[in-house]
Amino acid sequence: MYTESNLLSMGFSNPNVLGFLITTIFIGFLITYNVPFVESLIIATLICLFDYICLEDNTAFAITVIFFALSFGKSDLFTLSLKEIVVCMPVALFILSWFLACFYGKYNWIYEISSFLTGRPAIWNAYKDIYTIHLFPQQIQSYILSSYQYAFFGKNLPLIYHGFDGAYIYLLLSQGILITALILYSLTYYVIHLNAKKQKKELYMMASMLIYAVTESIVIAPFGYFESYLVILIIRKLILGTRKTRYL
């Protein structure tokens, strides 16, 4: 099946949605079961090939590789510095995303990053100028091309029509300062909990998903709540506090 923009969807509205689903199922599988290295490598290879060749989803491909490498890397990689980095990631990646959005066009090196991220910082900058930051949620309209517009513009369509991908940017613009602060606090709280309990694979999962959120809105952004387990997990942990519960 194909979308109006000729994107392979296989029943999903966008190939990135399917890529995210497959990657998160793989991560959950490795966390839940003690899968041997060889079997995990075979599954990861098949998923990476499907993401890269069939879906052309480079982000899902990269996140699968990152989580696999962390999970089966040397145990001494789980150092204090790595733990501290993961704990700081929610706020640090949020600040980085907003820095790229705010200062796009002012520094040449941001153009290079934007090119690497397939123009996302340029799109963030455009949406930031259209929808200013508010304390409370506001309605955000994503600019989507019609079949006629796509046929007219082709590959030269304006960047703003390439899709709004970036959970940190979309979160603040659509949900406002209060909810964004709650989500970032909850993410950090959950990472600290995993760190204290020495749940390595779960911490690696969080690191992978937080990186994923830089380029994919579905990870923690509002319209991804029903598809992403991440927000459900962190809010659940925030409510339960220090009560003894299983991970899932």
XYZ file of N, CA and C in Angstrom:
744
model
N 0.842 -1.199 0.000
C 0.000 0.000 0.000
C 0.873 1.244 0.000
N 0.383 2.289 -0.620
C 1.145 3.525 -0.729
C 0.296 4.713 -0.283
N 0.950 5.710 0.267
C 0.257 6.931 0.657
C 0.124 7.829 -0.570
N -0.538 8.977 -0.392
C -0.695 9.920 -1.499
C 0.643 10.464 -1.963
N 1.608 10.499 -1.041
C 2.945 10.987 -1.391
C 3.832 9.862 -1.907
N 3.190 8.708 -2.246
C 3.898 7.565 -2.804
C 4.865 6.931 -1.805
N 4.523 7.005 -0.513
C 5.343 6.390 0.528
C 4.780 5.025 0.877
N 5.666 4.050 0.973
C 5.251 2.707 1.343
C 4.707 2.702 2.762
N 3.480 2.230 2.949
C 2.871 2.287 4.275
C 2.496 0.927 4.834
N 2.185 -0.051 3.934
C 1.796 -1.388 4.378
C 0.660 -1.333 5.387
N -0.296 -0.463 5.141
C -1.435 -0.358 6.043
C -1.288 0.732 7.081
N -0.093 1.308 7.225
C 0.146 2.404 8.158
C 0.153 3.725 7.396
N -0.107 4.803 8.122
C -0.181 6.110 7.465
C 1.176 6.585 6.971
N 2.249 6.016 7.522
C 3.595 6.445 7.173
C 4.562 5.295 7.450
N 5.557 5.077 6.607
C 6.497 3.973 6.843
C 7.259 4.105 8.158
N 7.484 5.359 8.634
C 8.193 5.548 9.896
C 7.410 5.000 11.079
N 6.074 5.003 10.977
C 5.251 4.445 12.045
C 5.483 2.948 12.160
N 5.530 2.263 11.020
C 5.792 0.826 11.023
C 7.212 0.541 11.498
N 8.160 1.376 11.086
C 9.539 1.203 11.539
C 9.663 1.344 13.042
N 8.952 2.326 13.600
C 8.971 2.530 15.052
C 8.360 1.329 15.764
N 7.248 0.815 15.240
C 6.578 -0.321 15.859
C 7.488 -1.549 15.879
N 8.123 -1.845 14.765
C 8.992 -3.020 14.677
C 10.191 -2.886 15.617
N 10.787 -1.704 15.645
C 11.952 -1.478 16.503
C 11.598 -1.614 17.980
N 10.466 -1.058 18.387
C 10.080 -1.134 19.797
C 9.691 -2.554 20.203
N 9.091 -3.310 19.286
C 8.792 -4.723 19.574
C 10.095 -5.493 19.788
N 11.088 -5.229 18.954
C 12.388 -5.886 19.088
C 13.040 -5.541 20.420
N 13.011 -4.262 20.789
C 13.598 -3.841 22.062
C 12.868 -4.498 23.236
N 11.535 -4.489 23.195
C 10.769 -5.128 24.254
C 11.036 -6.611 24.344
N 11.255 -7.252 23.189
C 11.551 -8.692 23.153
C 12.872 -8.985 23.855
N 13.896 -8.194 23.568
C 15.201 -8.422 24.186
C 15.183 -8.115 25.680
N 14.362 -7.145 26.098
C 14.265 -6.809 27.515
C 13.543 -7.915 28.286
N 12.490 -8.448 27.693
C 11.635 -9.410 28.390
C 12.266 -10.800 28.474
N 12.948 -11.207 27.425
C 13.491 -12.569 27.372
C 15.013 -12.545 27.295
N 15.620 -13.579 27.831
C 17.067 -13.719 27.788
C 17.457 -14.403 26.481
N 17.472 -13.648 25.403
C 17.711 -14.196 24.070
C 19.216 -14.314 23.827
N 19.680 -15.485 23.373
C 21.109 -15.653 23.079
C 21.587 -14.666 22.026
N 22.880 -14.424 22.026
C 23.465 -13.415 21.138
C 23.222 -13.736 19.670
N 23.464 -14.970 19.258
C 23.348 -15.329 17.839
C 21.917 -15.129 17.347
N 20.934 -15.597 18.118
C 19.541 -15.424 17.718
C 19.160 -13.946 17.656
N 19.617 -13.188 18.632
C 19.338 -11.750 18.647
C 19.966 -11.061 17.437
N 21.170 -11.484 17.095
C 21.861 -10.893 15.946
C 21.117 -11.174 14.651
N 20.601 -12.388 14.503
C 19.843 -12.747 13.294
C 18.576 -11.894 13.188
N 17.844 -11.786 14.318
C 16.607 -10.996 14.318
C 16.911 -9.529 14.037
N 17.934 -9.003 14.692
C 18.308 -7.598 14.492
C 18.708 -7.340 13.045
N 19.428 -8.275 12.438
C 19.849 -8.115 11.043
C 18.648 -8.076 10.106
N 17.687 -8.968 10.331
C 16.485 -8.996 9.496
C 15.682 -7.703 9.640
N 15.570 -7.210 10.880
C 14.834 -5.968 11.121
C 15.543 -4.793 10.455
N 16.865 -4.747 10.577
C 17.630 -3.655 9.974
C 17.498 -3.661 8.455
N 17.541 -4.848 7.860
C 17.385 -4.952 6.410
C 15.999 -4.489 5.973
N 14.977 -4.881 6.738
C 13.618 -4.479 6.403
C 13.447 -2.969 6.547
N 13.973 -2.407 7.652
C 13.878 -0.962 7.875
C 14.607 -0.183 6.789
N 15.785 -0.637 6.450
C 16.646 0.127 5.539
C 16.229 -0.033 4.083
N 15.883 -1.271 3.673
C 15.594 -1.533 2.266
C 14.116 -1.322 1.939
N 13.234 -1.931 2.731
C 11.802 -1.889 2.422
C 11.163 -0.568 2.826
N 11.449 -0.116 4.064
C 10.813 1.096 4.569
C 11.628 2.354 4.313
N 12.930 2.188 4.037
C 13.846 3.321 3.888
C 13.801 4.205 5.132
N 13.654 3.560 6.293
C 13.589 4.258 7.575
C 14.960 4.175 8.245
N 15.800 5.170 7.964
C 17.167 5.155 8.497
C 17.199 5.301 10.010
N 16.214 6.021 10.569
C 16.201 6.236 12.016
C 15.925 4.937 12.757
N 14.898 4.199 12.329
C 14.592 2.913 12.960
C 15.772 1.960 12.830
N 16.419 1.996 11.683
C 17.620 1.173 11.462
C 18.709 1.527 12.471
N 18.970 2.824 12.630
C 20.034 3.274 13.537
C 19.717 2.942 14.988
N 18.460 3.121 15.415
C 18.090 2.858 16.801
C 18.183 1.371 17.115
N 17.805 0.525 16.166
C 17.948 -0.919 16.356
C 19.406 -1.293 16.570
N 20.284 -0.718 15.768
C 21.724 -0.983 15.895
C 22.249 -0.473 17.232
N 21.832 0.732 17.631
C 22.303 1.322 18.884
C 21.898 0.463 20.073
N 20.629 0.069 20.144
C 20.172 -0.735 21.277
C 20.857 -2.096 21.301
N 21.012 -2.725 20.144
C 21.670 -4.027 20.082
C 23.120 -3.914 20.548
N 23.807 -2.874 20.090
C 25.206 -2.684 20.474
C 25.350 -2.446 21.975
N 24.444 -1.657 22.554
C 24.489 -1.407 23.986
C 24.176 -2.670 24.789
N 23.205 -3.425 24.329
C 22.759 -4.612 25.066
C 23.805 -5.716 25.075
N 24.519 -5.859 23.972
C 25.483 -6.951 23.867
C 26.925 -6.463 23.859
N 27.113 -5.200 24.234
C 28.468 -4.684 24.354
C 29.127 -5.179 25.624
N 30.362 -4.828 25.822
C 31.076 -5.234 27.021
C 30.421 -4.625 28.256
N 30.381 -5.383 29.329
C 29.717 -4.920 30.556
C 30.393 -3.703 31.151
N 31.714 -3.555 30.892
C 32.399 -2.408 31.482
C 32.031 -1.100 30.779
N 31.231 -1.196 29.705
C 30.746 0.022 29.075
C 29.722 0.723 29.956
N 29.125 -0.049 30.878
C 28.106 0.520 31.761
C 28.805 1.243 32.915
N 29.433 2.333 32.585
C 30.222 3.089 33.547
C 29.385 4.188 34.171
N 29.950 4.818 35.192
C 29.255 5.917 35.862
C 28.986 7.053 34.898
N 29.942 7.327 34.011
C 29.762 8.425 33.069
C 28.599 8.142 32.125
N 28.469 6.893 31.665
C 27.368 6.547 30.785
C 26.036 6.707 31.491
N 25.959 6.284 32.743
C 24.728 6.437 33.517
C 24.352 7.911 33.634
N 25.344 8.740 33.936
C 25.082 10.172 34.093
C 24.617 10.788 32.780
N 25.181 10.319 31.666
C 24.780 10.843 30.364
C 23.319 10.526 30.097
N 22.908 9.281 30.360
C 21.522 8.878 30.111
C 20.563 9.660 30.997
N 20.938 9.892 32.249
C 20.087 10.657 33.164
C 19.869 12.075 32.644
N 20.885 12.641 32.030
C 20.790 14.019 31.527
C 20.142 14.109 30.144
N 19.959 12.985 29.492
C 19.515 12.997 28.093
C 18.160 13.667 27.847
N 17.111 13.436 28.669
C 15.821 14.075 28.358
C 15.917 15.586 28.217
N 16.521 16.227 29.201
C 16.634 17.684 29.172
C 17.676 18.130 28.138
N 18.794 17.403 28.059
C 19.866 17.786 27.149
C 19.420 17.715 25.690
N 18.715 16.656 25.315
C 18.247 16.518 23.937
C 17.139 17.513 23.623
N 16.321 17.819 24.628
C 15.296 18.853 24.459
C 15.955 20.205 24.170
N 16.961 20.559 24.948
C 17.679 21.831 24.754
C 18.377 21.850 23.403
N 19.010 20.726 23.029
C 19.701 20.650 21.744
C 18.733 20.856 20.581
N 17.573 20.211 20.656
C 16.579 20.350 19.589
C 16.132 21.789 19.443
N 15.892 22.435 20.584
C 15.436 23.820 20.531
C 16.539 24.782 20.110
N 17.757 24.454 20.431
C 18.876 25.278 19.975
C 18.982 25.224 18.448
N 18.877 24.019 17.899
C 18.942 23.869 16.449
C 17.787 24.582 15.768
N 16.596 24.520 16.393
C 15.424 25.173 15.810
C 15.548 26.694 15.871
N 16.013 27.211 16.986
C 16.084 28.663 17.181
C 17.215 29.311 16.393
N 18.330 28.603 16.249
C 19.502 29.207 15.623
C 19.765 28.679 14.224
N 18.774 28.002 13.648
C 18.917 27.573 12.254
C 19.014 28.811 11.358
N 20.015 28.811 10.494
C 20.236 29.944 9.613
C 21.251 30.938 10.142
N 21.681 30.751 11.402
C 22.637 31.688 12.000
C 24.048 31.104 12.094
N 24.153 29.777 12.029
C 25.461 29.126 12.096
C 25.566 28.108 10.961
N 26.682 28.118 10.266
C 26.859 27.225 9.126
C 26.836 25.756 9.536
N 27.379 25.456 10.731
C 27.446 24.052 11.131
C 26.061 23.471 11.391
N 25.079 24.325 11.667
C 23.711 23.823 11.855
C 23.129 23.373 10.506
N 23.546 24.016 9.416
C 23.107 23.566 8.092
C 23.563 22.131 7.841
N 24.778 21.824 8.258
C 25.306 20.468 8.068
C 24.520 19.463 8.897
N 24.198 19.840 10.149
C 23.391 18.957 10.991
C 22.002 18.792 10.388
N 21.446 19.880 9.883
C 20.121 19.832 9.272
C 20.113 18.902 8.063
N 21.168 18.959 7.278
C 21.269 18.071 6.123
C 21.338 16.620 6.562
N 22.097 16.358 7.622
C 22.216 14.990 8.160
C 20.877 14.496 8.691
N 20.086 15.414 9.269
C 18.777 15.060 9.828
C 17.664 15.280 8.803
N 18.007 15.218 7.536
C 17.068 15.377 6.413
C 16.188 16.617 6.541
N 16.810 17.740 6.897
C 16.122 19.024 6.907
C 15.216 19.278 8.091
N 15.248 18.436 9.095
C 14.331 18.604 10.221
C 14.526 19.925 10.973
N 15.763 20.340 11.324
C 15.927 21.635 11.999
C 15.329 22.807 11.227
N 15.391 22.765 9.899
C 14.786 23.832 9.089
C 13.266 23.826 9.255
N 12.685 22.631 9.301
C 11.239 22.505 9.501
C 10.860 22.967 10.900
N 11.663 22.592 11.903
C 11.407 23.033 13.282
C 11.397 24.551 13.364
N 12.361 25.170 12.694
C 12.471 26.630 12.711
C 11.236 27.276 12.100
N 10.727 26.692 11.028
C 9.538 27.240 10.358
C 8.310 27.139 11.250
N 8.113 25.994 11.880
C 6.956 25.814 12.755
C 7.070 26.675 14.010
N 8.292 26.856 14.491
C 8.507 27.702 15.672
C 8.094 29.142 15.394
N 8.354 29.598 14.185
C 7.982 30.966 13.824
C 6.474 31.108 13.635
N 5.821 30.033 13.188
C 4.366 30.081 12.979
C 3.617 29.960 14.298
N 4.033 28.999 15.120
C 3.349 28.753 16.398
C 4.307 29.096 17.537
N 4.069 30.166 18.221
C 4.933 30.569 19.320
C 4.662 29.704 20.548
N 5.548 29.797 21.518
C 5.435 28.983 22.728
C 4.349 29.551 23.640
N 3.533 28.648 24.201
C 2.462 29.035 25.116
C 2.564 28.225 26.403
N 1.932 28.727 27.445
C 1.921 28.021 28.722
C 1.044 26.783 28.656
N -0.063 26.873 27.934
C -1.022 25.782 27.834
C -1.052 25.231 26.406
N -1.669 24.066 26.201
C -1.708 23.446 24.869
C -2.404 24.324 23.831
N -2.010 24.142 22.588
C -2.643 24.836 21.483
C -2.752 23.869 20.305
N -3.649 24.175 19.387
C -3.857 23.328 18.219
C -2.759 23.590 17.192
N -2.080 22.517 16.774
C -1.038 22.626 15.766
C -1.516 21.950 14.485
N -1.442 22.673 13.384
C -1.825 22.106 12.095
C -0.576 21.718 11.328
N -0.453 20.432 11.029
C 0.673 19.969 10.229
C 0.377 20.220 8.758
N 1.340 20.771 8.061
C 1.163 21.090 6.651
C 1.414 19.845 5.806
N 0.353 19.317 5.215
C 0.435 18.102 4.415
C -0.026 18.413 2.992
N 0.751 17.963 2.018
C 0.427 18.227 0.625
C -0.735 17.364 0.143
N -1.551 17.939 -0.693
C -2.578 17.165 -1.391
C -1.923 16.470 -2.588
N -2.647 15.578 -3.224
C -2.117 14.876 -4.400
C -1.755 15.878 -5.507
N -2.589 16.915 -5.665
C -2.334 17.924 -6.696
C -1.050 18.698 -6.390
N -0.899 19.113 -5.136
C 0.300 19.874 -4.757
C 1.557 19.033 -4.924
N 1.468 17.771 -4.522
C 2.637 16.899 -4.654
C 3.019 16.722 -6.125
N 2.010 16.564 -6.978
C 2.271 16.413 -8.406
C 2.884 17.686 -8.990
N 2.473 18.846 -8.452
C 2.974 20.123 -8.954
C 4.406 20.381 -8.489
N 4.638 20.199 -7.182
C 5.952 20.509 -6.621
C 6.967 19.385 -6.862
N 6.502 18.145 -6.799
C 7.425 17.025 -6.938
C 8.469 17.027 -5.844
N 9.723 16.827 -6.228
C 10.808 16.794 -5.248
C 11.230 18.193 -4.808
N 10.685 19.227 -5.437
C 11.050 20.596 -5.086
C 10.060 21.244 -4.132
N 9.258 20.427 -3.458
C 8.257 20.981 -2.545
C 8.927 21.658 -1.359
N 8.322 22.715 -0.818
C 8.899 23.430 0.325
C 9.143 22.499 1.518
N 10.174 22.792 2.282
C 10.558 21.925 3.394
C 9.444 21.731 4.410
N 8.647 22.752 4.634
C 7.607 22.674 5.658
C 6.588 21.577 5.348
N 6.530 21.167 4.066
C 5.598 20.115 3.675
C 6.215 18.716 3.776
N 7.424 18.626 4.275
C 8.087 17.331 4.370
C 7.640 16.554 5.609
N 6.798 17.135 6.440
C 6.346 16.444 7.652
C 7.020 17.013 8.882
N 6.281 17.055 9.986
C 6.790 17.625 11.235
C 7.278 16.483 12.120
N 8.554 16.178 12.039
C 9.148 15.105 12.838
C 10.135 15.689 13.838
N 9.903 15.409 15.093
C 10.744 15.895 16.183
C 9.905 16.032 17.432
N 9.982 15.037 18.324
C 9.068 14.986 19.471
C 9.266 16.154 20.429
N 10.507 16.562 20.669
C 10.763 17.622 21.643
C 10.188 18.958 21.161
N 10.353 19.233 19.880
C 9.832 20.472 19.326
C 8.315 20.462 19.314
N 7.747 19.379 18.808
C 6.295 19.296 18.710
C 5.648 19.322 20.089
N 6.284 18.706 21.053
C 5.740 18.649 22.408
C 5.550 20.041 22.995
N 6.576 20.873 22.901
C 6.484 22.207 23.495
C 5.512 23.108 22.728
N 5.552 23.043 21.406
C 4.674 23.900 20.612
C 3.204 23.523 20.794
N 2.897 22.242 20.844
C 1.498 21.811 20.890
C 0.953 21.710 22.309
N 1.782 21.271 23.261
C 1.288 21.015 24.611
C 1.616 22.115 25.618
N 2.480 23.029 25.242
C 2.787 24.147 26.124
C 3.852 23.819 27.158
N 4.209 24.815 27.927
C 5.316 24.709 28.878
C 5.000 23.741 30.022
N 3.793 23.792 30.567
C 3.467 22.989 31.750
C 3.540 21.486 31.471
N 2.873 21.027 30.419
C 2.869 19.597 30.110
C 4.255 19.137 29.662
N 4.941 19.981 28.920
C 6.300 19.639 28.495
C 7.212 19.457 29.698
N 7.107 20.350 30.672
C 7.912 20.238 31.890
C 7.579 18.947 32.636
N 6.291 18.583 32.687
C 5.872 17.350 33.347
C 6.457 16.128 32.646
N 6.410 16.110 31.311
C 6.947 14.976 30.553
C 8.457 14.851 30.742
N 9.173 15.967 30.667
C 10.627 15.932 30.836
C 11.005 15.497 32.246
N 10.261 15.991 33.235
C 10.506 15.570 34.620
C 10.255 14.076 34.784
N 9.169 13.593 34.194
C 8.818 12.179 34.308
C 9.853 11.293 33.625
N 10.332 11.718 32.460
C 11.368 10.969 31.762
C 12.637 10.865 32.611
N 13.042 11.992 33.175
C 14.249 12.010 34.011
C 14.052 11.172 35.266
N 12.891 11.270 35.872
C 12.573 10.495 37.075
C 12.644 8.997 36.782
N 12.115 8.595 35.633
C 12.105 7.187 35.270
C 13.521 6.677 35.005
N 14.339 7.478 34.333
C 15.720 7.085 34.065
C 16.500 6.934 35.368
N 16.293 7.856 36.302
C 16.963 7.765 37.609
C 16.546 6.492 38.327
N 15.250 6.136 38.230
C 14.752 4.904 38.849
C 15.449 3.678 38.251
N 15.530 3.613 36.928
C 16.186 2.484 36.271
C 17.664 2.412 36.647
N 18.286 3.571 36.755
C 19.694 3.644 37.142
C 19.891 3.107 38.552
N 19.013 3.518 39.484
C 19.125 3.081 40.882
C 18.900 1.578 41.019
N 18.002 1.034 40.198
C 17.697 -0.403 40.245
C 18.672 -1.224 39.400
N 19.594 -0.563 38.727
C 20.587 -1.201 37.871
C 19.934 -2.071 36.796
N 18.857 -1.568 36.236
C 18.173 -2.254 35.139
C 18.808 -1.792 33.831
N 19.868 -2.489 33.438
C 20.706 -2.036 32.335
C 19.961 -1.972 31.002
N 19.296 -3.065 30.639
C 18.639 -3.091 29.332
C 17.524 -2.060 29.244
N 16.812 -1.871 30.356
C 15.757 -0.864 30.364
C 16.349 0.534 30.205
N 17.513 0.746 30.821
C 18.183 2.038 30.691
C 18.675 2.247 29.266
N 19.160 1.168 28.637
C 19.573 1.254 27.243
C 18.370 1.542 26.348
N 17.230 0.954 26.705
C 16.006 1.230 25.955
C 15.652 2.708 26.030
N 15.737 3.270 27.245
C 15.422 4.681 27.407
C 16.374 5.554 26.604
N 17.663 5.222 26.630
C 18.642 5.996 25.865
C 18.306 5.951 24.376
N 17.963 4.763 23.883
C 17.619 4.611 22.465
C 16.377 5.407 22.106
N 15.348 5.323 22.955
C 14.091 6.014 22.662
C 14.245 7.533 22.760
N 15.066 8.000 23.689
C 15.278 9.441 23.825
C 16.002 9.995 22.596
N 16.936 9.217 22.058
C 17.598 9.613 20.813
C 16.600 9.572 19.660
N 15.771 8.536 19.666
C 14.733 8.380 18.638
C 13.817 9.603 18.605
N 13.518 10.149 19.780
C 12.569 11.266 19.886
C 13.086 12.547 19.239
N 14.393 12.650 19.024
C 14.935 13.856 18.390
C 14.365 14.025 16.989
N 14.215 12.920 16.264
C 13.780 13.008 14.868
C 12.384 12.460 14.604
N 11.790 11.747 15.563
C 10.478 11.153 15.333
C 9.486 11.602 16.404
N 8.434 12.296 15.995
C 7.440 12.812 16.936
C 6.663 11.705 17.627
N 6.518 10.573 16.975
C 5.672 9.512 17.496
C 6.163 8.962 18.836
N 7.435 9.176 19.172
C 7.998 8.581 20.382
C 7.348 9.134 21.642
N 7.240 10.455 21.762
C 6.617 11.030 22.965
C 5.648 12.160 22.663
N 5.503 12.545 21.405
C 4.620 13.665 21.080
C 3.154 13.274 21.246
N 2.269 14.254 21.429
C 0.862 13.981 21.759
C 0.160 12.993 20.858
N 0.307 13.147 19.527
C -0.430 12.234 18.660
C 0.178 10.842 18.635
N 1.266 10.630 19.363
C 1.870 9.304 19.441
C 1.565 8.581 20.741
N 0.771 9.203 21.618
C 0.501 8.591 22.920
C -0.092 7.195 22.781
N -0.986 7.016 21.836
C -1.660 5.728 21.729
C -0.783 4.680 21.040
N 0.336 5.077 20.470
C 1.220 4.141 19.783
C 2.526 3.915 20.533
N 2.879 4.804 21.435
C 4.148 4.705 22.145
C 3.930 4.311 23.601
N 4.708 3.339 24.037
C 4.610 2.899 25.426
C 5.395 3.802 26.366
N 6.239 4.672 25.840
C 7.174 5.415 26.673
C 6.464 6.354 27.644
N 5.533 7.139 27.137
C 4.818 8.082 28.004
C 3.973 7.325 29.034
N 3.381 6.206 28.618
C 2.589 5.405 29.554
C 3.461 4.898 30.691
N 4.664 4.438 30.384
C 5.569 3.914 31.402
C 5.996 4.995 32.393
N 6.370 6.151 31.879
C 6.904 7.174 32.782
C 5.816 7.761 33.674
N 4.606 7.945 33.138
C 3.518 8.459 33.964
C 3.122 7.427 35.013
N 3.116 6.148 34.610
C 2.798 5.074 35.558
C 3.804 5.078 36.717
N 5.087 5.209 36.388
C 6.119 5.212 37.426
C 5.992 6.445 38.309
N 5.658 7.572 37.713
C 5.508 8.807 38.481
C 4.365 8.682 39.481
N 3.278 8.012 39.070
C 2.126 7.848 39.962
C 2.420 6.842 41.061
N 3.048 5.729 40.702
C 3.308 4.677 41.686
C 4.440 5.028 42.642
N 5.322 5.932 42.201
C 6.419 6.346 43.066
C 7.369 5.215 43.354
N 7.677 4.995 44.613
C 8.672 3.998 44.997
C 8.064 2.651 45.354
N 6.781 2.456 45.075
C 6.157 1.174 45.359
C 6.817 0.076 44.557
N 6.935 -1.111 45.133
C 7.615 -2.206 44.472
C 6.706 -2.820 43.413
N 7.071 -2.580 42.152
C 6.306 -3.129 41.046
C 7.261 -3.660 40.000
N 6.758 -4.529 39.159
C 7.564 -5.027 38.056
C 7.686 -3.938 37.003
N 8.624 -4.135 36.087
C 8.911 -3.134 35.061
C 7.691 -2.876 34.184
N 6.996 -3.928 33.768
C 5.845 -3.750 32.886
C 4.576 -4.078 33.643
